């Protein structure tokens, strides 16, 4: 372990973090504090992103080959994928770019949420499945972001309360209420929102991590949750804590 007593890395690494999550920001902060040179990469899908510590680049690389070229050009020592569990393409590109460039690839994967005894979860494989599981006349609190929200437009028999950071493009159907907000949210606020909007079902991705107030609120209100389970990501060296990532980045055995 190459960290001195003051927590600084003895051999600073050049690290590219594939980001776009709170975990990626926390990791950037930790690695910068340890003296590494960190570049965080954001997709550019949010117009006012919360900016991580260190350097930041915004926008796609142009597929796996573009990413491999970037890794070589920037003399990156390690690629850390801290993207959202549902961002499959960029993880697949990361694994492929690692193969092509020889730069080691680590993935941070926060554990998925597990249903507790009083939870009423209906697990589904994808968003299309979630749309089909809604009961006629339901009021669905949909918290899946804006990328796939358009899939709910076919359900004119359902009221949709959709929360996201930035508004979706195009016209919003008359039976939708869009709420623009950024986490964190408290359990009390989530319960108040669900009561005020007369929500009858929550639709969530199984993102894992700390932002689970909505799940706890649904349990307390005895509401069902349509839980979209995680898509598979490519096989890789997966670590489940930021400290493990930081120790591995600092170590010799990458
Ligand atoms: P995706 O489908 O896996 O990726 C689509 C394309 O976007 C990639 O091929 C890549 O373009 C570009 N891209 C994605 N993440 C990037 C990054 N961190 N840096 C540079 N380029 C990136 O991704 P997504 O599901 O649209 O998610 C986009 C971003 O939002 C991710 O960074 C993710 O961490 C964050 N996010 C996603 C979700 C979600 O539910 N999907 C939720 C919260 C946050 P090129 O091929 O041109 O390189």
Short mmCIF file of C-alpha atoms and ligand atoms in Angstrom, two decimals:
data_model
loop_
_atom_site.label_atom_id
_atom_site.label_comp_id
_atom_site.label_asym_id
_atom_site.label_seq_id
_atom_site.Cartn_x
_atom_site.Cartn_y
_atom_site.Cartn_z
CA UNK A 1 0.00 0.00 0.00
CA UNK A 2 1.66 3.15 -1.15
CA UNK A 3 0.25 5.80 1.10
CA UNK A 4 2.33 7.80 3.51
CA UNK A 5 1.25 8.51 7.09
CA UNK A 6 -0.37 11.79 5.99
CA UNK A 7 -2.67 9.88 3.59
CA UNK A 8 -0.91 11.12 0.44
CA UNK A 9 -0.12 8.61 -2.31
CA UNK A 10 3.63 8.04 -2.60
CA UNK A 11 3.25 7.25 -6.27
CA UNK A 12 0.57 9.49 -7.74
CA UNK A 13 -1.47 7.83 -10.51
CA UNK A 14 -3.24 9.33 -13.46
CA UNK A 15 -6.84 8.19 -13.04
CA UNK A 16 -9.81 8.53 -15.38
CA UNK A 17 -13.14 8.18 -13.57
CA UNK A 18 -16.21 7.46 -15.68
CA UNK A 19 -18.71 9.40 -13.59
CA UNK A 20 -22.13 10.98 -13.50
CA UNK A 21 -23.01 9.73 -10.00
CA UNK A 22 -22.60 10.92 -6.41
CA UNK A 23 -20.31 7.96 -5.80
CA UNK A 24 -18.03 9.10 -8.64
CA UNK A 25 -17.85 12.58 -7.11
CA UNK A 26 -16.99 11.19 -3.68
CA UNK A 27 -14.31 8.98 -5.25
CA UNK A 28 -12.79 11.92 -7.17
CA UNK A 29 -12.60 13.91 -3.95
CA UNK A 30 -10.92 11.02 -2.12
CA UNK A 31 -8.35 10.34 -4.87
CA UNK A 32 -7.51 14.04 -5.34
CA UNK A 33 -7.03 14.35 -1.56
CA UNK A 34 -4.59 11.43 -1.77
CA UNK A 35 -2.55 13.27 -4.37
CA UNK A 36 -3.57 11.45 -7.58
CA UNK A 37 -4.17 13.26 -10.83
CA UNK A 38 -7.87 12.71 -11.50
CA UNK A 39 -9.97 13.39 -14.58
CA UNK A 40 -13.71 12.83 -14.17
CA UNK A 41 -15.65 12.18 -17.32
CA UNK A 42 -19.30 13.23 -17.55
CA UNK A 43 -21.64 12.31 -20.41
CA UNK A 44 -22.94 15.85 -20.76
CA UNK A 45 -26.60 14.87 -20.36
CA UNK A 46 -27.20 17.36 -17.52
CA UNK A 47 -26.75 21.03 -18.36
CA UNK A 48 -25.66 22.13 -14.85
CA UNK A 49 -23.85 19.10 -13.39
CA UNK A 50 -22.42 19.10 -9.88
CA UNK A 51 -18.72 19.38 -10.67
CA UNK A 52 -16.31 16.86 -9.09
CA UNK A 53 -12.87 17.63 -7.64
CA UNK A 54 -9.91 17.47 -10.03
CA UNK A 55 -10.14 17.88 -13.80
CA UNK A 56 -13.40 17.34 -15.65
CA UNK A 57 -14.15 16.47 -19.26
CA UNK A 58 -17.65 16.53 -20.66
CA UNK A 59 -19.15 14.53 -23.54
CA UNK A 60 -18.80 11.10 -25.12
CA UNK A 61 -15.51 9.68 -26.40
CA UNK A 62 -16.95 8.29 -29.64
CA UNK A 63 -17.31 4.65 -28.58
CA UNK A 64 -14.81 2.17 -27.12
CA UNK A 65 -12.04 3.02 -29.60
CA UNK A 66 -12.36 6.73 -28.84
CA UNK A 67 -12.06 5.97 -25.14
CA UNK A 68 -9.03 3.72 -25.74
CA UNK A 69 -7.37 6.52 -27.73
CA UNK A 70 -8.07 8.99 -24.91
CA UNK A 71 -6.56 6.62 -22.30
CA UNK A 72 -3.36 6.34 -24.35
CA UNK A 73 -3.14 10.03 -25.27
CA UNK A 74 -3.61 11.13 -21.64
CA UNK A 75 -1.22 8.42 -20.31
CA UNK A 76 -3.89 7.20 -17.90
CA UNK A 77 -2.69 4.53 -15.41
CA UNK A 78 -6.10 3.26 -14.33
CA UNK A 79 -9.67 3.57 -15.56
CA UNK A 80 -12.31 3.54 -12.82
CA UNK A 81 -15.92 3.05 -13.84
CA UNK A 82 -18.18 4.66 -11.24
CA UNK A 83 -21.14 5.14 -13.54
CA UNK A 84 -24.75 4.42 -12.64
CA UNK A 85 -25.72 0.71 -12.51
CA UNK A 86 -28.12 1.33 -15.42
CA UNK A 87 -25.54 2.98 -17.70
CA UNK A 88 -24.61 -0.17 -19.61
CA UNK A 89 -23.08 1.16 -22.82
CA UNK A 90 -20.36 3.25 -21.21
CA UNK A 91 -19.33 0.32 -18.95
CA UNK A 92 -19.13 -1.95 -21.95
CA UNK A 93 -17.01 0.68 -23.73
CA UNK A 94 -14.78 0.99 -20.66
CA UNK A 95 -14.12 -2.75 -20.49
CA UNK A 96 -13.42 -2.89 -24.24
CA UNK A 97 -11.17 0.19 -24.17
CA UNK A 98 -9.20 -1.36 -21.34
CA UNK A 99 -8.59 -4.48 -23.46
CA UNK A 100 -7.54 -2.39 -26.44
CA UNK A 101 -5.22 -0.02 -24.54
CA UNK A 102 -3.90 -2.27 -21.76
CA UNK A 103 -5.00 0.28 -19.13
CA UNK A 104 -6.48 -1.57 -16.11
CA UNK A 105 -10.24 -1.21 -15.58
CA UNK A 106 -11.91 -1.28 -12.13
CA UNK A 107 -15.63 -0.94 -11.59
CA UNK A 108 -17.30 0.40 -8.48
CA UNK A 109 -20.68 -1.25 -7.95
CA UNK A 110 -22.78 -0.23 -5.01
CA UNK A 111 -24.85 -3.14 -3.70
CA UNK A 112 -28.44 -3.36 -4.97
CA UNK A 113 -31.31 -2.62 -2.56
CA UNK A 114 -32.89 -5.71 -1.02
CA UNK A 115 -36.59 -5.92 -0.18
CA UNK A 116 -37.33 -5.91 3.54
CA UNK A 117 -40.11 -7.85 5.22
CA UNK A 118 -42.85 -5.23 4.81
CA UNK A 119 -41.86 -4.13 1.32
CA UNK A 120 -44.34 -4.83 -1.49
CA UNK A 121 -42.04 -5.04 -4.50
CA UNK A 122 -42.96 -6.20 -7.96
CA UNK A 123 -39.61 -6.91 -9.63
CA UNK A 124 -39.41 -6.32 -13.38
CA UNK A 125 -36.63 -6.67 -15.93
CA UNK A 126 -36.87 -3.34 -17.71
CA UNK A 127 -38.86 -0.14 -18.14
CA UNK A 128 -41.23 -1.61 -20.74
CA UNK A 129 -42.15 -4.30 -18.23
CA UNK A 130 -42.72 -1.63 -15.56
CA UNK A 131 -45.09 0.27 -17.87
CA UNK A 132 -47.11 -2.89 -18.51
CA UNK A 133 -47.43 -3.70 -14.79
CA UNK A 134 -49.31 -0.49 -13.89
CA UNK A 135 -52.94 -0.97 -12.94
CA UNK A 136 -55.55 1.01 -14.85
CA UNK A 137 -56.39 4.18 -12.88
CA UNK A 138 -53.13 4.09 -10.89
CA UNK A 139 -51.16 7.17 -9.89
CA UNK A 140 -47.52 6.22 -10.50
CA UNK A 141 -44.63 8.11 -8.92
CA UNK A 142 -41.95 7.45 -11.53
CA UNK A 143 -38.35 8.13 -10.45
CA UNK A 144 -36.31 6.68 -13.31
CA UNK A 145 -34.87 9.89 -14.76
CA UNK A 146 -35.81 11.34 -18.12
CA UNK A 147 -34.06 8.99 -20.58
CA UNK A 148 -36.85 6.39 -20.74
CA UNK A 149 -39.74 8.39 -19.30
CA UNK A 150 -41.34 8.67 -22.75
CA UNK A 151 -42.22 4.97 -22.56
CA UNK A 152 -44.97 5.83 -20.06
CA UNK A 153 -46.81 7.97 -22.61
CA UNK A 154 -48.76 4.94 -23.88
CA UNK A 155 -50.53 4.70 -20.50
CA UNK A 156 -53.18 7.37 -20.84
CA UNK A 157 -55.22 5.49 -18.23
CA UNK A 158 -52.59 6.23 -15.54
CA UNK A 159 -51.63 9.49 -13.84
CA UNK A 160 -47.84 9.87 -13.93
CA UNK A 161 -45.93 11.96 -11.38
CA UNK A 162 -42.42 11.91 -12.79
CA UNK A 163 -39.42 13.30 -10.90
CA UNK A 164 -36.16 14.11 -12.64
CA UNK A 165 -33.31 16.64 -12.54
CA UNK A 166 -33.98 18.18 -15.91
CA UNK A 167 -37.19 18.39 -17.94
CA UNK A 168 -37.73 15.94 -20.80
CA UNK A 169 -37.77 17.34 -24.32
CA UNK A 170 -41.05 17.66 -26.24
CA UNK A 171 -44.64 18.01 -25.10
CA UNK A 172 -45.61 16.60 -21.74
CA UNK A 173 -48.83 14.51 -21.81
CA UNK A 174 -51.81 16.05 -19.98
CA UNK A 175 -51.94 13.17 -17.48
CA UNK A 176 -48.34 13.81 -16.31
CA UNK A 177 -47.00 16.03 -13.56
CA UNK A 178 -43.26 16.64 -13.87
CA UNK A 179 -41.35 17.49 -10.70
CA UNK A 180 -37.83 18.85 -11.22
CA UNK A 181 -35.62 18.22 -8.19
CA UNK A 182 -32.19 16.98 -7.19
CA UNK A 183 -31.52 14.51 -4.37
CA UNK A 184 -31.12 14.10 -1.46
CA UNK A 185 -34.75 13.73 -0.31
CA UNK A 186 -35.81 12.90 3.25
CA UNK A 187 -38.24 10.09 4.04
CA UNK A 188 -40.67 12.65 5.50
CA UNK A 189 -40.61 14.74 2.32
CA UNK A 190 -41.08 11.63 0.16
CA UNK A 191 -44.07 10.58 2.27
CA UNK A 192 -45.59 14.06 2.04
CA UNK A 193 -45.13 14.11 -1.75
CA UNK A 194 -46.70 10.67 -2.15
CA UNK A 195 -49.66 11.67 0.03
CA UNK A 196 -50.16 15.07 -1.64
CA UNK A 197 -50.07 13.54 -5.13
CA UNK A 198 -52.24 10.58 -4.05
CA UNK A 199 -49.64 8.17 -5.37
CA UNK A 200 -50.74 4.52 -5.51
CA UNK A 201 -47.50 2.96 -6.78
CA UNK A 202 -43.80 3.89 -6.92
CA UNK A 203 -41.70 3.00 -9.97
CA UNK A 204 -37.96 2.89 -9.27
CA UNK A 205 -34.73 1.52 -10.67
CA UNK A 206 -32.81 -0.68 -8.28
CA UNK A 207 -30.00 1.86 -8.16
CA UNK A 208 -28.73 0.89 -4.68
CA UNK A 209 -26.85 3.36 -2.51
CA UNK A 210 -28.05 5.93 -0.02
CA UNK A 211 -30.90 7.55 -2.02
CA UNK A 212 -33.49 5.11 -0.76
CA UNK A 213 -35.85 7.44 1.11
CA UNK A 214 -38.55 6.88 -1.52
CA UNK A 215 -38.38 3.11 -0.92
CA UNK A 216 -38.64 3.58 2.84
CA UNK A 217 -41.50 6.06 2.37
CA UNK A 218 -43.41 3.61 0.16
CA UNK A 219 -43.03 0.90 2.81
CA UNK A 220 -44.32 3.20 5.54
CA UNK A 221 -47.32 4.14 3.40
CA UNK A 222 -47.85 0.47 2.44
CA UNK A 223 -47.52 1.29 -1.26
CA UNK A 224 -46.33 -1.23 -3.85
CA UNK A 225 -43.04 -0.57 -5.66
CA UNK A 226 -42.42 -1.64 -9.24
CA UNK A 227 -38.68 -2.24 -9.00
CA UNK A 228 -36.72 -2.33 -12.24
CA UNK A 229 -33.83 -4.70 -11.60
CA UNK A 230 -30.33 -3.99 -12.87
CA UNK A 231 -29.22 -4.86 -16.36
CA UNK A 232 -26.06 -7.00 -16.61
CA UNK A 233 -22.74 -5.22 -17.06
CA UNK A 234 -19.61 -6.80 -18.56
CA UNK A 235 -17.42 -9.03 -16.39
CA UNK A 236 -14.71 -6.96 -14.68
CA UNK A 237 -12.83 -6.48 -11.46
CA UNK A 238 -15.70 -5.15 -9.34
CA UNK A 239 -15.21 -3.47 -5.96
CA UNK A 240 -18.07 -2.51 -3.66
CA UNK A 241 -16.53 0.25 -1.56
CA UNK A 242 -14.83 3.52 -2.44
CA UNK A 243 -12.05 2.80 0.08
CA UNK A 244 -11.25 -0.46 -1.74
CA UNK A 245 -11.08 1.42 -5.02
CA UNK A 246 -8.78 4.05 -3.48
CA UNK A 247 -6.51 1.38 -1.99
CA UNK A 248 -6.35 -0.50 -5.30
CA UNK A 249 -5.59 2.66 -7.26
CA UNK A 250 -2.75 3.48 -4.85
CA UNK A 251 -1.39 -0.08 -4.88
CA UNK A 252 1.18 -1.63 -7.21
CA UNK A 253 -0.97 -4.54 -8.37
CA UNK A 254 -3.31 -2.93 -10.80
P1 LIG B 1 -24.99 4.85 -21.46
O1 LIG B 1 -26.25 4.51 -22.15
O2 LIG B 1 -24.23 3.74 -20.80
O3 LIG B 1 -23.97 5.57 -22.46
C1 LIG B 1 -24.38 6.15 -23.69
C2 LIG B 1 -23.21 6.94 -24.24
O4 LIG B 1 -23.05 8.15 -23.48
C3 LIG B 1 -21.87 6.25 -24.15
O5 LIG B 1 -21.66 5.37 -25.25
C4 LIG B 1 -20.91 7.43 -24.12
O6 LIG B 1 -20.74 7.98 -25.42
C5 LIG B 1 -21.67 8.46 -23.33
N1 LIG B 1 -21.37 8.40 -21.89
C6 LIG B 1 -22.08 7.83 -20.90
N2 LIG B 1 -21.52 8.05 -19.71
C7 LIG B 1 -20.40 8.77 -19.96
C8 LIG B 1 -19.40 9.32 -19.13
N3 LIG B 1 -19.43 9.18 -17.78
N4 LIG B 1 -18.40 10.02 -19.71
C9 LIG B 1 -18.37 10.20 -21.07
N5 LIG B 1 -19.30 9.70 -21.91
C10 LIG B 1 -20.31 9.00 -21.35
O7 LIG B 1 -25.25 5.99 -20.37
P2 LIG B 1 -26.62 6.61 -19.80
O8 LIG B 1 -27.42 5.52 -19.16
O9 LIG B 1 -27.23 7.48 -20.86
O10 LIG B 1 -26.04 7.52 -18.63
C11 LIG B 1 -25.31 8.70 -18.96
C12 LIG B 1 -24.60 9.18 -17.72
O11 LIG B 1 -25.54 9.48 -16.69
C13 LIG B 1 -23.65 8.17 -17.13
O12 LIG B 1 -22.40 8.81 -16.92
C14 LIG B 1 -24.28 7.71 -15.84
O13 LIG B 1 -23.33 7.48 -14.81
C15 LIG B 1 -25.20 8.85 -15.50
N6 LIG B 1 -26.47 8.38 -14.89
C16 LIG B 1 -27.23 7.47 -15.54
C17 LIG B 1 -28.40 7.02 -14.96
C18 LIG B 1 -29.25 5.97 -15.63
O14 LIG B 1 -30.28 5.59 -15.04
N7 LIG B 1 -28.88 5.46 -16.81
C19 LIG B 1 -28.80 7.53 -13.71
C20 LIG B 1 -27.99 8.48 -13.07
C21 LIG B 1 -26.83 8.90 -13.67
P3 LIG B 1 -19.50 7.60 -26.35
O15 LIG B 1 -19.75 6.22 -26.84
O16 LIG B 1 -19.52 8.65 -27.41
O17 LIG B 1 -18.26 7.68 -25.49
#
